[in-house]
Amino acid sequence: MKKVKVGIVGLGRLGLQHAKNLAFRIPHCELTAVCSVIEEEVNEVMQKWNIPFGYTNYEDMLENKELDAIFIASPSGYHCKQINQALEAGFHVFSEKPLGLYMEEALEVQTAVEAHPDQVFMLGFMRRYDRSYAAAKQKIDAGEIGQPVLIRCYGLDPANKMDSFLKFAKANYSGGLFLDMAIHDFDLARWYLGAEPEEIWAIGGSYARPEFDEIQDAETGAAMVRFDNNTTGIFVAGRNCAHGYHIETEIIGTKGTLRIGTVPERNQIVIMKEEGAIQECVDGFLERFEQAYLSEVEEFINCILEKRKPEVTVKDGVESTKLAYACKKSFETKTLINVKE
Ligand code: NAI
């Protein structure tokens, strides 16, 4: 079978993990080119993994006609432009979340994706490919908890990553807590509830670190959303989680409740000693979602080979961005937002 030749842009925290998966863990895929503005990153990966092409300029990579697909793991502010350019150059495209940092550019990307119907486009909502989240979807669709009526999501980043986030956010626009952190939860809510948001009330604040106020962002926040089928979403997002990386989701149905990740345990060990019974927690997204990052990329490559489209669409990116912006507006204006008006 033909191998899909991929060029990746972005070799940072997540890009390197994607690059490793593309290079070594997917049989019908070849990592043919790598690109980063940091030349040492490019050289290191090329030498270590024997990658034939390396670039410090994204446009140069798009000139490489050996490639079939472009994988975007650059900072969020570049996603829209790089997606448009790659589609225009005729490539299949995978982009990390979020689709874009602004609503206008996200809508432009939607138009661009729809104008290239023969090219696969996929967005990195990897939680849908996590075994537990995927199994939950199957159980909900099979009616095991009756009609889902409420979803409660926690998306909390480890406190020990707050310094590096603040450094980044003081120099770059991150999109804010709801777009940067809760976007996966917004996607899951739409997916599980089968509905679109209608009314949104979001609040939050700075507690451990006042710098979040200075950048008009929240350190910890919550949003309550009424969906158009009268179901409810409660979203808690934060950057100061003392025990690690805590991603938890609960879906309450008319006949039962389903929970995923109630304790974000690292493994099945319980250490019992003077302090009590201790379960260590995962410390970041790479550890918690290792399997999901691989499975989503497998799906992207299989879609290209089998000439079909992934379940995650550009519309999912646009709708979750819309919800994130409504939360941001509600948080900033202290008002209830109706997105349907
Ligand atoms: P990072 O800052 O660690 O890495 C960014 C990489 O892009 C670096 O290699 C940098 O040199 C390169 N780069 C920057 N500007 C570039 C340009 N103009 N052209 C080419 N390369 C450029 O970032 P990180 O944490 O890996 O995040 C990357 C993206 O992945 C972000 O959009 C983020 O939102 C997303 N992400 C998604 C996660 C998920 O759970 N799906 C988790 C973490 C990040």
JSON list of N, CA and C and ligand atoms in Angstrom, two decimals, residues 8-16 18 35-39 41-42 55-59 72-79 82 94-98 101 124-127 168 174 179-180 183-184 245 285-286 289 293 296, ligand 1:
[
{"chain": "A", "resi": 8, "resn": "ILE", "atom": "N", "xyz": [5.50, 18.16, 8.71]},
{"chain": "A", "resi": 8, "resn": "ILE", "atom": "CA", "xyz": [4.94, 18.74, 9.93]},
{"chain": "A", "resi": 8, "resn": "ILE", "atom": "C", "xyz": [5.55, 20.12, 10.18]},
{"chain": "A", "resi": 9, "resn": "VAL", "atom": "N", "xyz": [4.70, 21.07, 10.61]},
{"chain": "A", "resi": 9, "resn": "VAL", "atom": "CA", "xyz": [5.21, 22.37, 11.04]},
{"chain": "A", "resi": 9, "resn": "VAL", "atom": "C", "xyz": [4.96, 22.52, 12.54]},
{"chain": "A", "resi": 10, "resn": "GLY", "atom": "N", "xyz": [6.03, 22.86, 13.27]},
{"chain": "A", "resi": 10, "resn": "GLY", "atom": "CA", "xyz": [5.94, 22.96, 14.73]},
{"chain": "A", "resi": 10, "resn": "GLY", "atom": "C", "xyz": [6.53, 21.71, 15.36]},
{"chain": "A", "resi": 11, "resn": "LEU", "atom": "N", "xyz": [7.63, 21.89, 16.07]},
{"chain": "A", "resi": 11, "resn": "LEU", "atom": "CA", "xyz": [8.30, 20.75, 16.72]},
{"chain": "A", "resi": 11, "resn": "LEU", "atom": "C", "xyz": [8.46, 21.03, 18.21]},
{"chain": "A", "resi": 12, "resn": "GLY", "atom": "N", "xyz": [7.43, 21.63, 18.80]},
{"chain": "A", "resi": 12, "resn": "GLY", "atom": "CA", "xyz": [7.48, 21.98, 20.21]},
{"chain": "A", "resi": 12, "resn": "GLY", "atom": "C", "xyz": [6.95, 20.86, 21.09]},
{"chain": "A", "resi": 13, "resn": "ARG", "atom": "N", "xyz": [6.30, 21.24, 22.19]},
{"chain": "A", "resi": 13, "resn": "ARG", "atom": "CA", "xyz": [5.83, 20.26, 23.18]},
{"chain": "A", "resi": 13, "resn": "ARG", "atom": "C", "xyz": [4.97, 19.17, 22.52]},
{"chain": "A", "resi": 14, "resn": "LEU", "atom": "N", "xyz": [3.95, 19.59, 21.77]},
{"chain": "A", "resi": 14, "resn": "LEU", "atom": "CA", "xyz": [3.05, 18.62, 21.16]},
{"chain": "A", "resi": 14, "resn": "LEU", "atom": "C", "xyz": [3.54, 18.19, 19.77]},
{"chain": "A", "resi": 15, "resn": "GLY", "atom": "N", "xyz": [4.12, 19.13, 19.01]},
{"chain": "A", "resi": 15, "resn": "GLY", "atom": "CA", "xyz": [4.56, 18.82, 17.65]},
{"chain": "A", "resi": 15, "resn": "GLY", "atom": "C", "xyz": [5.55, 17.67, 17.61]},
{"chain": "A", "resi": 16, "resn": "LEU", "atom": "N", "xyz": [6.44, 17.63, 18.58]},
{"chain": "A", "resi": 16, "resn": "LEU", "atom": "CA", "xyz": [7.45, 16.58, 18.61]},
{"chain": "A", "resi": 16, "resn": "LEU", "atom": "C", "xyz": [6.80, 15.20, 18.83]},
{"chain": "A", "resi": 18, "resn": "HIS", "atom": "N", "xyz": [3.67, 14.43, 17.98]},
{"chain": "A", "resi": 18, "resn": "HIS", "atom": "CA", "xyz": [3.01, 14.09, 16.71]},
{"chain": "A", "resi": 18, "resn": "HIS", "atom": "C", "xyz": [4.04, 13.60, 15.70]},
{"chain": "A", "resi": 35, "resn": "CYS", "atom": "N", "xyz": [9.40, 21.17, 9.84]},
{"chain": "A", "resi": 35, "resn": "CYS", "atom": "CA", "xyz": [9.59, 22.62, 9.73]},
{"chain": "A", "resi": 35, "resn": "CYS", "atom": "C", "xyz": [9.39, 23.27, 11.09]},
{"chain": "A", "resi": 36, "resn": "SER", "atom": "N", "xyz": [10.30, 24.18, 11.41]},
{"chain": "A", "resi": 36, "resn": "SER", "atom": "CA", "xyz": [10.17, 24.99, 12.61]},
{"chain": "A", "resi": 36, "resn": "SER", "atom": "C", "xyz": [10.98, 26.25, 12.39]},
{"chain": "A", "resi": 37, "resn": "VAL", "atom": "N", "xyz": [10.60, 27.33, 13.05]},
{"chain": "A", "resi": 37, "resn": "VAL", "atom": "CA", "xyz": [11.41, 28.54, 12.92]},
{"chain": "A", "resi": 37, "resn": "VAL", "atom": "C", "xyz": [12.74, 28.38, 13.67]},
{"chain": "A", "resi": 38, "resn": "ILE", "atom": "N", "xyz": [12.80, 27.39, 14.55]},
{"chain": "A", "resi": 38, "resn": "ILE", "atom": "CA", "xyz": [14.05, 27.17, 15.29]},
{"chain": "A", "resi": 38, "resn": "ILE", "atom": "C", "xyz": [14.90, 26.12, 14.55]},
{"chain": "A", "resi": 39, "resn": "GLU", "atom": "N", "xyz": [15.99, 26.59, 13.95]},
{"chain": "A", "resi": 39, "resn": "GLU", "atom": "CA", "xyz": [16.78, 25.73, 13.07]},
{"chain": "A", "resi": 39, "resn": "GLU", "atom": "C", "xyz": [17.34, 24.49, 13.80]},
{"chain": "A", "resi": 41, "resn": "GLU", "atom": "N", "xyz": [16.04, 22.79, 16.15]},
{"chain": "A", "resi": 41, "resn": "GLU", "atom": "CA", "xyz": [15.00, 21.76, 16.28]},
{"chain": "A", "resi": 41, "resn": "GLU", "atom": "C", "xyz": [14.89, 20.95, 14.99]},
{"chain": "A", "resi": 42, "resn": "VAL", "atom": "N", "xyz": [14.94, 21.66, 13.86]},
{"chain": "A", "resi": 42, "resn": "VAL", "atom": "CA", "xyz": [14.82, 21.00, 12.56]},
{"chain": "A", "resi": 42, "resn": "VAL", "atom": "C", "xyz": [16.00, 20.06, 12.35]},
{"chain": "A", "resi": 55, "resn": "TYR", "atom": "N", "xyz": [12.96, 22.41, 6.98]},
{"chain": "A", "resi": 55, "resn": "TYR", "atom": "CA", "xyz": [12.73, 23.81, 6.59]},
{"chain": "A", "resi": 55, "resn": "TYR", "atom": "C", "xyz": [12.62, 24.70, 7.83]},
{"chain": "A", "resi": 56, "resn": "THR", "atom": "N", "xyz": [13.05, 25.94, 7.67]},
{"chain": "A", "resi": 56, "resn": "THR", "atom": "CA", "xyz": [12.78, 26.94, 8.71]},
{"chain": "A", "resi": 56, "resn": "THR", "atom": "C", "xyz": [11.71, 27.91, 8.21]},
{"chain": "A", "resi": 57, "resn": "ASN", "atom": "N", "xyz": [11.27, 27.71, 6.97]},
{"chain": "A", "resi": 57, "resn": "ASN", "atom": "CA", "xyz": [10.25, 28.57, 6.39]},
{"chain": "A", "resi": 57, "resn": "ASN", "atom": "C", "xyz": [9.09, 27.70, 5.88]},
{"chain": "A", "resi": 58, "resn": "TYR", "atom": "N", "xyz": [7.91, 27.95, 6.39]},
{"chain": "A", "resi": 58, "resn": "TYR", "atom": "CA", "xyz": [6.74, 27.10, 6.08]},
{"chain": "A", "resi": 58, "resn": "TYR", "atom": "C", "xyz": [6.42, 27.10, 4.59]},
{"chain": "A", "resi": 59, "resn": "GLU", "atom": "N", "xyz": [6.48, 28.29, 3.96]},
{"chain": "A", "resi": 59, "resn": "GLU", "atom": "CA", "xyz": [6.15, 28.39, 2.52]},
{"chain": "A", "resi": 59, "resn": "GLU", "atom": "C", "xyz": [7.08, 27.51, 1.69]},
{"chain": "A", "resi": 72, "resn": "ILE", "atom": "N", "xyz": [-0.15, 20.53, 11.08]},
{"chain": "A", "resi": 72, "resn": "ILE", "atom": "CA", "xyz": [0.13, 21.83, 11.70]},
{"chain": "A", "resi": 72, "resn": "ILE", "atom": "C", "xyz": [0.11, 21.74, 13.23]},
{"chain": "A", "resi": 73, "resn": "ALA", "atom": "N", "xyz": [1.28, 21.94, 13.83]},
{"chain": "A", "resi": 73, "resn": "ALA", "atom": "CA", "xyz": [1.39, 21.93, 15.30]},
{"chain": "A", "resi": 73, "resn": "ALA", "atom": "C", "xyz": [2.18, 23.16, 15.73]},
{"chain": "A", "resi": 74, "resn": "SER", "atom": "N", "xyz": [1.96, 24.25, 15.00]},
{"chain": "A", "resi": 74, "resn": "SER", "atom": "CA", "xyz": [2.60, 25.53, 15.32]},
{"chain": "A", "resi": 74, "resn": "SER", "atom": "C", "xyz": [1.73, 26.25, 16.35]},
{"chain": "A", "resi": 75, "resn": "PRO", "atom": "N", "xyz": [2.18, 27.39, 16.88]},
{"chain": "A", "resi": 75, "resn": "PRO", "atom": "CA", "xyz": [1.34, 28.12, 17.83]},
{"chain": "A", "resi": 75, "resn": "PRO", "atom": "C", "xyz": [0.00, 28.53, 17.20]},
{"chain": "A", "resi": 76, "resn": "SER", "atom": "N", "xyz": [-1.03, 28.65, 18.06]},
{"chain": "A", "resi": 76, "resn": "SER", "atom": "CA", "xyz": [-2.41, 28.82, 17.58]},
{"chain": "A", "resi": 76, "resn": "SER", "atom": "C", "xyz": [-2.59, 30.00, 16.62]},
{"chain": "A", "resi": 77, "resn": "GLY", "atom": "N", "xyz": [-1.83, 31.07, 16.81]},
{"chain": "A", "resi": 77, "resn": "GLY", "atom": "CA", "xyz": [-1.97, 32.25, 15.97]},
{"chain": "A", "resi": 77, "resn": "GLY", "atom": "C", "xyz": [-1.64, 32.01, 14.50]},
{"chain": "A", "resi": 78, "resn": "TYR", "atom": "N", "xyz": [-0.96, 30.90, 14.19]},
{"chain": "A", "resi": 78, "resn": "TYR", "atom": "CA", "xyz": [-0.59, 30.61, 12.80]},
{"chain": "A", "resi": 78, "resn": "TYR", "atom": "C", "xyz": [-1.55, 29.63, 12.13]},
{"chain": "A", "resi": 79, "resn": "HIS", "atom": "N", "xyz": [-2.40, 28.97, 12.89]},
{"chain": "A", "resi": 79, "resn": "HIS", "atom": "CA", "xyz": [-3.17, 27.86, 12.32]},
{"chain": "A", "resi": 79, "resn": "HIS", "atom": "C", "xyz": [-3.94, 28.26, 11.06]},
{"chain": "A", "resi": 82, "resn": "GLN", "atom": "N", "xyz": [-1.85, 29.07, 7.97]},
{"chain": "A", "resi": 82, "resn": "GLN", "atom": "CA", "xyz": [-1.14, 27.89, 7.46]},
{"chain": "A", "resi": 82, "resn": "GLN", "atom": "C", "xyz": [-2.11, 26.84, 6.88]},
{"chain": "A", "resi": 94, "resn": "PHE", "atom": "N", "xyz": [-4.00, 18.46, 8.56]},
{"chain": "A", "resi": 94, "resn": "PHE", "atom": "CA", "xyz": [-4.39, 18.25, 9.95]},
{"chain": "A", "resi": 94, "resn": "PHE", "atom": "C", "xyz": [-3.92, 19.50, 10.70]},
{"chain": "A", "resi": 95, "resn": "SER", "atom": "N", "xyz": [-4.81, 20.08, 11.53]},
{"chain": "A", "resi": 95, "resn": "SER", "atom": "CA", "xyz": [-4.37, 21.22, 12.35]},
{"chain": "A", "resi": 95, "resn": "SER", "atom": "C", "xyz": [-4.68, 20.96, 13.81]},
{"chain": "A", "resi": 96, "resn": "GLU", "atom": "N", "xyz": [-3.73, 21.34, 14.63]},
{"chain": "A", "resi": 96, "resn": "GLU", "atom": "CA", "xyz": [-3.98, 21.31, 16.07]},
{"chain": "A", "resi": 96, "resn": "GLU", "atom": "C", "xyz": [-5.11, 22.28, 16.41]},
{"chain": "A", "resi": 97, "resn": "LYS", "atom": "N", "xyz": [-5.71, 22.10, 17.58]},
{"chain": "A", "resi": 97, "resn": "LYS", "atom": "CA", "xyz": [-6.71, 23.04, 18.06]},
{"chain": "A", "resi": 97, "resn": "LYS", "atom": "C", "xyz": [-5.99, 24.29, 18.59]},
{"chain": "A", "resi": 98, "resn": "PRO", "atom": "N", "xyz": [-6.62, 25.43, 18.74]},
{"chain": "A", "resi": 98, "resn": "PRO", "atom": "CA", "xyz": [-7.94, 25.74, 18.21]},
{"chain": "A", "resi": 98, "resn": "PRO", "atom": "C", "xyz": [-7.84, 26.02, 16.71]},
{"chain": "A", "resi": 101, "resn": "LEU", "atom": "N", "xyz": [-7.54, 31.84, 16.36]},
{"chain": "A", "resi": 101, "resn": "LEU", "atom": "CA", "xyz": [-7.64, 32.65, 17.57]},
{"chain": "A", "resi": 101, "resn": "LEU", "atom": "C", "xyz": [-8.76, 33.69, 17.48]},
{"chain": "A", "resi": 124, "resn": "GLY", "atom": "N", "xyz": [-7.53, 18.83, 15.56]},
{"chain": "A", "resi": 124, "resn": "GLY", "atom": "CA", "xyz": [-7.04, 17.99, 16.66]},
{"chain": "A", "resi": 124, "resn": "GLY", "atom": "C", "xyz": [-7.90, 17.94, 17.92]},
{"chain": "A", "resi": 125, "resn": "PHE", "atom": "N", "xyz": [-9.15, 17.57, 17.76]},
{"chain": "A", "resi": 125, "resn": "PHE", "atom": "CA", "xyz": [-9.98, 17.31, 18.95]},
{"chain": "A", "resi": 125, "resn": "PHE", "atom": "C", "xyz": [-9.77, 15.85, 19.35]},
{"chain": "A", "resi": 126, "resn": "MET", "atom": "N", "xyz": [-8.57, 15.60, 19.93]},
{"chain": "A", "resi": 126, "resn": "MET", "atom": "CA", "xyz": [-8.14, 14.21, 20.12]},
{"chain": "A", "resi": 126, "resn": "MET", "atom": "C", "xyz": [-8.95, 13.47, 21.16]},
{"chain": "A", "resi": 127, "resn": "ARG", "atom": "N", "xyz": [-9.64, 14.22, 22.05]},
{"chain": "A", "resi": 127, "resn": "ARG", "atom": "CA", "xyz": [-10.36, 13.49, 23.11]},
{"chain": "A", "resi": 127, "resn": "ARG", "atom": "C", "xyz": [-11.40, 12.55, 22.52]},
{"chain": "A", "resi": 168, "resn": "PHE", "atom": "N", "xyz": [4.33, 33.09, 28.37]},
{"chain": "A", "resi": 168, "resn": "PHE", "atom": "CA", "xyz": [3.83, 33.04, 26.99]},
{"chain": "A", "resi": 168, "resn": "PHE", "atom": "C", "xyz": [2.71, 34.07, 26.79]},
{"chain": "A", "resi": 174, "resn": "SER", "atom": "N", "xyz": [-3.26, 34.49, 23.77]},
{"chain": "A", "resi": 174, "resn": "SER", "atom": "CA", "xyz": [-3.52, 33.05, 23.88]},
{"chain": "A", "resi": 174, "resn": "SER", "atom": "C", "xyz": [-4.95, 32.70, 23.50]},
{"chain": "A", "resi": 179, "resn": "LEU", "atom": "N", "xyz": [-11.07, 29.81, 25.38]},
{"chain": "A", "resi": 179, "resn": "LEU", "atom": "CA", "xyz": [-10.68, 29.33, 24.05]},
{"chain": "A", "resi": 179, "resn": "LEU", "atom": "C", "xyz": [-9.50, 28.38, 24.15]},
{"chain": "A", "resi": 180, "resn": "ASP", "atom": "N", "xyz": [-8.55, 28.70, 24.98]},
{"chain": "A", "resi": 180, "resn": "ASP", "atom": "CA", "xyz": [-7.32, 27.91, 25.04]},
{"chain": "A", "resi": 180, "resn": "ASP", "atom": "C", "xyz": [-7.54, 26.60, 25.81]},
{"chain": "A", "resi": 183, "resn": "ILE", "atom": "N", "xyz": [-11.84, 24.54, 25.11]},
{"chain": "A", "resi": 183, "resn": "ILE", "atom": "CA", "xyz": [-12.31, 24.25, 23.75]},
{"chain": "A", "resi": 183, "resn": "ILE", "atom": "C", "xyz": [-12.61, 22.75, 23.54]},
{"chain": "A", "resi": 184, "resn": "HIS", "atom": "N", "xyz": [-11.77, 21.88, 24.13]},
{"chain": "A", "resi": 184, "resn": "HIS", "atom": "CA", "xyz": [-12.03, 20.44, 24.00]},
{"chain": "A", "resi": 184, "resn": "HIS", "atom": "C", "xyz": [-13.35, 20.08, 24.68]},
{"chain": "A", "resi": 245, "resn": "TYR", "atom": "N", "xyz": [-2.71, 17.35, 36.18]},
{"chain": "A", "resi": 245, "resn": "TYR", "atom": "CA", "xyz": [-3.55, 17.67, 35.01]},
{"chain": "A", "resi": 245, "resn": "TYR", "atom": "C", "xyz": [-4.87, 16.93, 35.20]},
{"chain": "A", "resi": 285, "resn": "PHE", "atom": "N", "xyz": [-0.87, 16.84, 29.38]},
{"chain": "A", "resi": 285, "resn": "PHE", "atom": "CA", "xyz": [-1.66, 16.29, 28.27]},
{"chain": "A", "resi": 285, "resn": "PHE", "atom": "C", "xyz": [-0.95, 15.15, 27.56]},
{"chain": "A", "resi": 286, "resn": "LEU", "atom": "N", "xyz": [0.38, 15.21, 27.47]},
{"chain": "A", "resi": 286, "resn": "LEU", "atom": "CA", "xyz": [1.08, 14.16, 26.73]},
{"chain": "A", "resi": 286, "resn": "LEU", "atom": "C", "xyz": [0.93, 12.81, 27.43]},
{"chain": "A", "resi": 289, "resn": "PHE", "atom": "N", "xyz": [-3.16, 11.85, 27.35]},
{"chain": "A", "resi": 289, "resn": "PHE", "atom": "CA", "xyz": [-3.79, 11.56, 26.06]},
{"chain": "A", "resi": 289, "resn": "PHE", "atom": "C", "xyz": [-2.85, 10.93, 25.04]},
{"chain": "A", "resi": 293, "resn": "TYR", "atom": "N", "xyz": [-3.65, 10.91, 20.98]},
{"chain": "A", "resi": 293, "resn": "TYR", "atom": "CA", "xyz": [-2.85, 11.62, 19.97]},
{"chain": "A", "resi": 293, "resn": "TYR", "atom": "C", "xyz": [-2.44, 10.66, 18.84]},
{"chain": "A", "resi": 296, "resn": "GLU", "atom": "N", "xyz": [-5.82, 9.66, 16.79]},
{"chain": "A", "resi": 296, "resn": "GLU", "atom": "CA", "xyz": [-6.38, 10.69, 15.89]},
{"chain": "A", "resi": 296, "resn": "GLU", "atom": "C", "xyz": [-5.54, 10.79, 14.61]},
{"chain": "B", "resi": 1, "resn": "NAI", "atom": "P1", "xyz": [5.31, 25.12, 21.42]},
{"chain": "B", "resi": 1, "resn": "NAI", "atom": "O1", "xyz": [5.48, 26.57, 21.63]},
{"chain": "B", "resi": 1, "resn": "NAI", "atom": "O2", "xyz": [5.90, 24.15, 22.37]},
{"chain": "B", "resi": 1, "resn": "NAI", "atom": "O3", "xyz": [5.86, 24.77, 19.96]},
{"chain": "B", "resi": 1, "resn": "NAI", "atom": "C1", "xyz": [5.61, 25.55, 18.82]},
{"chain": "B", "resi": 1, "resn": "NAI", "atom": "C2", "xyz": [6.50, 25.08, 17.68]},
{"chain": "B", "resi": 1, "resn": "NAI", "atom": "O4", "xyz": [6.17, 25.82, 16.50]},
{"chain": "B", "resi": 1, "resn": "NAI", "atom": "C3", "xyz": [7.99, 25.31, 17.94]},
{"chain": "B", "resi": 1, "resn": "NAI", "atom": "O5", "xyz": [8.72, 24.27, 17.33]},
{"chain": "B", "resi": 1, "resn": "NAI", "atom": "C4", "xyz": [8.26, 26.63, 17.20]},
{"chain": "B", "resi": 1, "resn": "NAI", "atom": "O6", "xyz": [9.57, 26.79, 16.82]},
{"chain": "B", "resi": 1, "resn": "NAI", "atom": "C5", "xyz": [7.35, 26.44, 15.98]},
{"chain": "B", "resi": 1, "resn": "NAI", "atom": "N1", "xyz": [6.96, 27.67, 15.31]},
{"chain": "B", "resi": 1, "resn": "NAI", "atom": "C6", "xyz": [6.57, 28.84, 15.87]},
{"chain": "B", "resi": 1, "resn": "NAI", "atom": "N2", "xyz": [6.22, 29.72, 14.93]},
{"chain": "B", "resi": 1, "resn": "NAI", "atom": "C7", "xyz": [6.41, 29.10, 13.73]},
{"chain": "B", "resi": 1, "resn": "NAI", "atom": "C8", "xyz": [6.25, 29.50, 12.37]},
{"chain": "B", "resi": 1, "resn": "NAI", "atom": "N3", "xyz": [5.81, 30.71, 12.04]},
{"chain": "B", "resi": 1, "resn": "NAI", "atom": "N4", "xyz": [6.56, 28.62, 11.40]},
{"chain": "B", "resi": 1, "resn": "NAI", "atom": "C9", "xyz": [7.02, 27.41, 11.72]},
{"chain": "B", "resi": 1, "resn": "NAI", "atom": "N5", "xyz": [7.18, 26.96, 12.98]},
{"chain": "B", "resi": 1, "resn": "NAI", "atom": "C10", "xyz": [6.88, 27.81, 13.98]},
{"chain": "B", "resi": 1, "resn": "NAI", "atom": "O7", "xyz": [3.73, 24.89, 21.28]},
{"chain": "B", "resi": 1, "resn": "NAI", "atom": "P2", "xyz": [2.86, 23.61, 21.72]},
{"chain": "B", "resi": 1, "resn": "NAI", "atom": "O8", "xyz": [2.58, 23.66, 23.16]},
{"chain": "B", "resi": 1, "resn": "NAI", "atom": "O9", "xyz": [3.45, 22.38, 21.13]},
{"chain": "B", "resi": 1, "resn": "NAI", "atom": "O10", "xyz": [1.47, 23.96, 21.00]},
{"chain": "B", "resi": 1, "resn": "NAI", "atom": "C11", "xyz": [1.33, 23.92, 19.60]},
{"chain": "B", "resi": 1, "resn": "NAI", "atom": "C12", "xyz": [-0.15, 23.92, 19.25]},
{"chain": "B", "resi": 1, "resn": "NAI", "atom": "O11", "xyz": [-0.75, 22.76, 19.75]},
{"chain": "B", "resi": 1, "resn": "NAI", "atom": "C13", "xyz": [-0.93, 25.11, 19.84]},
{"chain": "B", "resi": 1, "resn": "NAI", "atom": "O12", "xyz": [-1.81, 25.60, 18.87]},
{"chain": "B", "resi": 1, "resn": "NAI", "atom": "C14", "xyz": [-1.72, 24.51, 20.99]},
{"chain": "B", "resi": 1, "resn": "NAI", "atom": "O13", "xyz": [-2.97, 25.13, 21.19]},
{"chain": "B", "resi": 1, "resn": "NAI", "atom": "C15", "xyz": [-1.90, 23.08, 20.53]},
{"chain": "B", "resi": 1, "resn": "NAI", "atom": "N6", "xyz": [-1.97, 22.15, 21.65]},
{"chain": "B", "resi": 1, "resn": "NAI", "atom": "C16", "xyz": [-2.98, 21.23, 21.65]},
{"chain": "B", "resi": 1, "resn": "NAI", "atom": "C17", "xyz": [-3.11, 20.33, 22.68]},
{"chain": "B", "resi": 1, "resn": "NAI", "atom": "C18", "xyz": [-4.18, 19.31, 22.64]},
{"chain": "B", "resi": 1, "resn": "NAI", "atom": "O14", "xyz": [-4.50, 18.76, 23.67]},
{"chain": "B", "resi": 1, "resn": "NAI", "atom": "N7", "xyz": [-4.74, 18.99, 21.49]},
{"chain": "B", "resi": 1, "resn": "NAI", "atom": "C19", "xyz": [-2.20, 20.35, 23.83]},
{"chain": "B", "resi": 1, "resn": "NAI", "atom": "C20", "xyz": [-1.15, 21.33, 23.71]},
{"chain": "B", "resi": 1, "resn": "NAI", "atom": "C21", "xyz": [-1.05, 22.19, 22.66]}
]
